[in-house]
């Protein structure tokens, strides 16, 4: 809980207003809590943050600016870690969050599937950044054409939505969901039903690539080799 000393006069009012801005800014960062540091706000209850916002009408605007700065900083870091243009990193980041996919996982998926090439087409007909099959795309979003899958935002939205569906199907088991993304859930289910292990190394490829890039980013960030 953020405590404001019981002071009197204009100085006390100014300090309370400053604390209110900080608390309300933290409240607006809650949707990105998995990605953004909220150090310094541990123990602050949501009701206190809402009350702080009500105390200072400018707190919402201040918090929105802080959140956008944090978002832009993370996008630049991801672009650097995966060696992709910032505008593409921004699209992947934003679409992943809309689909409730962790951005690091989303970047690892795109790296493994297409090496970030929007026009990639596999020998079996999978298309674009997330290598979606047209039949899968139509299942996720009925009416989607093959041509539309070459559109970056459309491809990312459908690919990440499909991964989200698989994560839900396999109760949050990321490795199983990734394996199903690569092999197909029907194949994975048959192997599981027969008592086998459907792992084909694909999940490791996605997750290892994600981890290696994260380590490389941290090394660059802190000047390590």
CSV table of C-alpha atoms in Angstrom, one decimal:
chain,number,residue,atom,x,y,z
A,1,UNK,CA,0.0,0.0,0.0
A,2,UNK,CA,1.3,3.5,-0.9
A,3,UNK,CA,1.3,5.6,2.2
A,4,UNK,CA,1.2,9.4,2.1
A,5,UNK,CA,2.6,11.1,5.1
A,6,UNK,CA,0.1,13.2,7.1
A,7,UNK,CA,1.4,16.6,6.1
A,8,UNK,CA,-0.5,19.8,5.9
A,9,UNK,CA,-0.6,22.7,3.5
A,10,UNK,CA,0.2,23.0,-0.3
A,11,UNK,CA,3.3,20.9,-0.1
A,12,UNK,CA,1.3,17.9,1.2
A,13,UNK,CA,-1.4,18.4,-1.5
A,14,UNK,CA,1.3,18.4,-4.2
A,15,UNK,CA,2.9,15.2,-2.9
A,16,UNK,CA,-0.4,13.4,-2.7
A,17,UNK,CA,-1.2,14.4,-6.3
A,18,UNK,CA,2.2,13.0,-7.4
A,19,UNK,CA,1.6,9.7,-5.6
A,20,UNK,CA,-1.8,9.5,-7.2
A,21,UNK,CA,-0.3,9.8,-10.6
A,22,UNK,CA,2.2,7.0,-10.0
A,23,UNK,CA,-0.5,4.7,-8.6
A,24,UNK,CA,-2.9,5.4,-11.4
A,25,UNK,CA,-0.2,4.9,-14.0
A,26,UNK,CA,0.6,1.5,-12.5
A,27,UNK,CA,-3.1,0.6,-12.7
A,28,UNK,CA,-3.1,1.2,-16.5
A,29,UNK,CA,-0.1,-1.1,-16.8
A,30,UNK,CA,-1.9,-4.0,-15.3
A,31,UNK,CA,-3.0,-5.5,-18.7
A,32,UNK,CA,0.7,-5.9,-19.6
A,33,UNK,CA,1.8,-7.1,-16.2
A,34,UNK,CA,3.4,-10.3,-17.7
A,35,UNK,CA,5.7,-8.1,-19.8
A,36,UNK,CA,6.2,-4.9,-17.9
A,37,UNK,CA,7.9,-4.3,-14.6
A,38,UNK,CA,5.7,-2.9,-11.8
A,39,UNK,CA,8.5,-2.8,-9.3
A,40,UNK,CA,7.6,-0.4,-6.5
A,41,UNK,CA,3.9,-1.1,-6.6
A,42,UNK,CA,3.8,-4.4,-4.8
A,43,UNK,CA,1.0,-4.6,-2.3
A,44,UNK,CA,-1.1,-1.9,-3.9
A,45,UNK,CA,-4.7,-3.0,-4.1
A,46,UNK,CA,-6.7,-2.4,-7.3
A,47,UNK,CA,-9.2,-0.4,-5.4
A,48,UNK,CA,-6.5,2.0,-4.2
A,49,UNK,CA,-5.3,2.5,-7.7
A,50,UNK,CA,-8.8,3.3,-8.9
A,51,UNK,CA,-9.3,5.7,-6.0
A,52,UNK,CA,-5.9,7.3,-6.9
A,53,UNK,CA,-7.1,7.9,-10.5
A,54,UNK,CA,-10.3,9.5,-9.2
A,55,UNK,CA,-8.2,11.9,-7.1
A,56,UNK,CA,-6.2,13.2,-10.0
A,57,UNK,CA,-8.0,13.4,-13.5
A,58,UNK,CA,-4.6,13.7,-15.2
A,59,UNK,CA,-3.5,10.3,-13.9
A,60,UNK,CA,-5.1,8.4,-16.7
A,61,UNK,CA,-3.3,10.4,-19.4
A,62,UNK,CA,0.0,10.2,-17.6
A,63,UNK,CA,-0.4,6.4,-17.2
A,64,UNK,CA,-1.3,6.0,-20.9
A,65,UNK,CA,2.0,7.7,-21.8
A,66,UNK,CA,4.0,5.5,-19.5
A,67,UNK,CA,2.3,2.4,-20.9
A,68,UNK,CA,3.0,3.5,-24.5
A,69,UNK,CA,6.7,4.2,-23.7
A,70,UNK,CA,7.0,0.7,-22.2
A,71,UNK,CA,5.3,-0.9,-25.2
A,72,UNK,CA,7.6,0.9,-27.7
A,73,UNK,CA,10.7,-0.1,-25.6
A,74,UNK,CA,9.7,-3.7,-25.6
A,75,UNK,CA,9.0,-3.7,-29.3
A,76,UNK,CA,12.4,-2.3,-30.1
A,77,UNK,CA,14.0,-4.9,-27.8
A,78,UNK,CA,12.2,-7.7,-29.6
A,79,UNK,CA,13.1,-6.3,-33.0
A,80,UNK,CA,16.7,-6.3,-32.0
A,81,UNK,CA,16.6,-9.8,-30.4
A,82,UNK,CA,15.0,-11.4,-33.5
A,83,UNK,CA,16.8,-9.1,-36.0
A,84,UNK,CA,13.6,-7.9,-37.7
A,85,UNK,CA,12.3,-4.4,-38.8
A,86,UNK,CA,10.6,-2.5,-36.0
A,87,UNK,CA,7.4,-2.2,-37.9
A,88,UNK,CA,7.1,-5.9,-38.3
A,89,UNK,CA,8.0,-6.5,-34.6
A,90,UNK,CA,5.2,-4.0,-33.7
A,91,UNK,CA,2.7,-6.0,-35.7
A,92,UNK,CA,3.7,-9.3,-34.2
A,93,UNK,CA,3.7,-7.9,-30.7
A,94,UNK,CA,0.3,-6.3,-30.9
A,95,UNK,CA,-1.5,-9.1,-32.7
A,96,UNK,CA,0.0,-11.6,-30.3
A,97,UNK,CA,-1.4,-9.7,-27.3
A,98,UNK,CA,-4.8,-9.5,-28.9
A,99,UNK,CA,-4.8,-13.3,-29.3
A,100,UNK,CA,-3.6,-13.7,-25.7
A,101,UNK,CA,-0.2,-15.1,-26.8
A,102,UNK,CA,3.0,-14.2,-25.1
A,103,UNK,CA,5.0,-12.0,-27.6
A,104,UNK,CA,8.2,-14.1,-27.0
A,105,UNK,CA,6.3,-17.2,-28.0
A,106,UNK,CA,4.8,-15.5,-31.0
A,107,UNK,CA,8.2,-14.4,-32.2
A,108,UNK,CA,9.6,-17.9,-31.7
A,109,UNK,CA,6.8,-19.3,-33.7
A,110,UNK,CA,7.2,-17.0,-36.7
A,111,UNK,CA,11.0,-17.5,-36.6
A,112,UNK,CA,10.6,-21.2,-36.8
A,113,UNK,CA,7.8,-21.2,-39.4
A,114,UNK,CA,8.9,-18.6,-41.9
A,115,UNK,CA,12.1,-16.9,-40.7
A,116,UNK,CA,9.9,-13.7,-40.7
A,117,UNK,CA,9.2,-13.9,-44.5
A,118,UNK,CA,5.7,-12.8,-45.2
A,119,UNK,CA,5.7,-14.4,-48.7
A,120,UNK,CA,6.9,-17.8,-47.6
A,121,UNK,CA,5.1,-20.8,-49.1
A,122,UNK,CA,5.9,-24.3,-48.0
A,123,UNK,CA,5.9,-27.4,-50.3
A,124,UNK,CA,2.6,-28.5,-48.9
A,125,UNK,CA,1.0,-25.0,-49.4
A,126,UNK,CA,1.3,-23.4,-46.0
A,127,UNK,CA,1.4,-19.6,-46.4
A,128,UNK,CA,3.0,-16.6,-44.8
A,129,UNK,CA,4.6,-15.6,-41.6
A,130,UNK,CA,2.8,-18.3,-39.5
A,131,UNK,CA,2.7,-20.8,-42.3
A,132,UNK,CA,-1.1,-21.3,-42.1
A,133,UNK,CA,-2.8,-23.8,-44.4
A,134,UNK,CA,-5.7,-22.3,-46.3
A,135,UNK,CA,-8.1,-24.9,-44.9
A,136,UNK,CA,-7.0,-24.1,-41.3
A,137,UNK,CA,-7.4,-20.4,-42.0
A,138,UNK,CA,-11.0,-21.0,-43.3
A,139,UNK,CA,-11.7,-23.0,-40.1
A,140,UNK,CA,-10.4,-20.1,-37.9
A,141,UNK,CA,-12.0,-17.3,-40.0
A,142,UNK,CA,-14.6,-18.6,-42.5
A,143,UNK,CA,-14.3,-17.1,-45.9
A,144,UNK,CA,-10.5,-16.3,-45.7
A,145,UNK,CA,-9.0,-16.6,-49.2
A,146,UNK,CA,-5.5,-17.9,-50.0
A,147,UNK,CA,-4.5,-14.5,-51.3
A,148,UNK,CA,-5.5,-12.9,-47.9
A,149,UNK,CA,-3.0,-15.1,-46.1
A,150,UNK,CA,-0.2,-13.1,-47.7
A,151,UNK,CA,-1.4,-10.0,-45.8
A,152,UNK,CA,0.8,-9.7,-42.7
A,153,UNK,CA,-1.8,-8.7,-40.2
A,154,UNK,CA,-4.3,-11.3,-41.5
A,155,UNK,CA,-1.8,-14.1,-41.4
A,156,UNK,CA,-0.6,-13.2,-37.9
A,157,UNK,CA,-4.1,-12.9,-36.6
A,158,UNK,CA,-5.2,-16.3,-37.9
A,159,UNK,CA,-1.9,-18.0,-37.0
A,160,UNK,CA,-1.9,-16.7,-33.4
A,161,UNK,CA,-5.7,-17.4,-33.0
A,162,UNK,CA,-5.1,-20.9,-34.1
A,163,UNK,CA,-2.2,-21.3,-31.6
A,164,UNK,CA,-4.5,-19.8,-28.9
A,165,UNK,CA,-7.1,-22.4,-29.7
A,166,UNK,CA,-4.6,-25.2,-29.4
A,167,UNK,CA,-3.3,-23.9,-26.1
A,168,UNK,CA,-6.8,-23.9,-24.8
A,169,UNK,CA,-7.4,-27.4,-26.2
A,170,UNK,CA,-4.3,-28.8,-24.4
A,171,UNK,CA,-5.0,-26.9,-21.2
A,172,UNK,CA,-2.0,-24.5,-21.5
A,173,UNK,CA,0.6,-27.2,-22.4
A,174,UNK,CA,2.8,-25.1,-24.7
A,175,UNK,CA,4.9,-27.9,-26.0
A,176,UNK,CA,1.9,-30.0,-26.9
A,177,UNK,CA,0.1,-27.1,-28.5
A,178,UNK,CA,3.2,-26.3,-30.6
A,179,UNK,CA,3.5,-29.9,-31.6
A,180,UNK,CA,-0.2,-29.9,-32.7
A,181,UNK,CA,0.4,-26.6,-34.6
A,182,UNK,CA,3.1,-28.4,-36.6
A,183,UNK,CA,1.7,-31.9,-36.9
A,184,UNK,CA,-2.0,-31.2,-36.6
A,185,UNK,CA,-4.2,-31.8,-33.6
A,186,UNK,CA,-5.7,-34.9,-35.2
A,187,UNK,CA,-2.3,-36.6,-35.4
A,188,UNK,CA,-1.3,-35.5,-31.9
A,189,UNK,CA,-4.6,-36.8,-30.5
A,190,UNK,CA,-4.2,-40.2,-32.2
A,191,UNK,CA,-0.6,-40.6,-30.9
A,192,UNK,CA,-1.7,-39.6,-27.4
A,193,UNK,CA,-4.6,-42.0,-27.5
A,194,UNK,CA,-2.3,-44.9,-28.4
A,195,UNK,CA,0.0,-44.1,-25.5
A,196,UNK,CA,2.7,-42.6,-27.6
A,197,UNK,CA,4.7,-39.4,-27.5
A,198,UNK,CA,3.8,-37.0,-30.4
A,199,UNK,CA,6.9,-34.8,-29.9
A,200,UNK,CA,8.8,-34.4,-33.1
A,201,UNK,CA,11.2,-31.7,-32.0
A,202,UNK,CA,9.3,-28.8,-33.3
A,203,UNK,CA,8.3,-27.3,-29.9
A,204,UNK,CA,12.0,-27.4,-28.9
A,205,UNK,CA,12.9,-25.5,-32.1
A,206,UNK,CA,10.4,-22.8,-31.3
A,207,UNK,CA,11.2,-22.5,-27.6
A,208,UNK,CA,15.0,-22.9,-27.9
A,209,UNK,CA,15.1,-20.3,-30.6
A,210,UNK,CA,13.1,-18.0,-28.4
A,211,UNK,CA,15.4,-18.6,-25.5
A,212,UNK,CA,18.6,-18.2,-27.5
A,213,UNK,CA,17.4,-14.9,-28.9
A,214,UNK,CA,16.4,-13.7,-25.4
A,215,UNK,CA,19.8,-14.5,-24.0
A,216,UNK,CA,21.5,-12.8,-27.0
A,217,UNK,CA,19.4,-9.7,-26.3
A,218,UNK,CA,20.2,-9.6,-22.6
A,219,UNK,CA,23.9,-10.0,-23.4
A,220,UNK,CA,23.8,-7.1,-25.8
A,221,UNK,CA,21.7,-5.0,-23.3
A,222,UNK,CA,24.2,-5.5,-20.5
A,223,UNK,CA,27.4,-5.5,-22.5
A,224,UNK,CA,28.2,-9.2,-22.0
A,225,UNK,CA,29.7,-11.5,-24.5
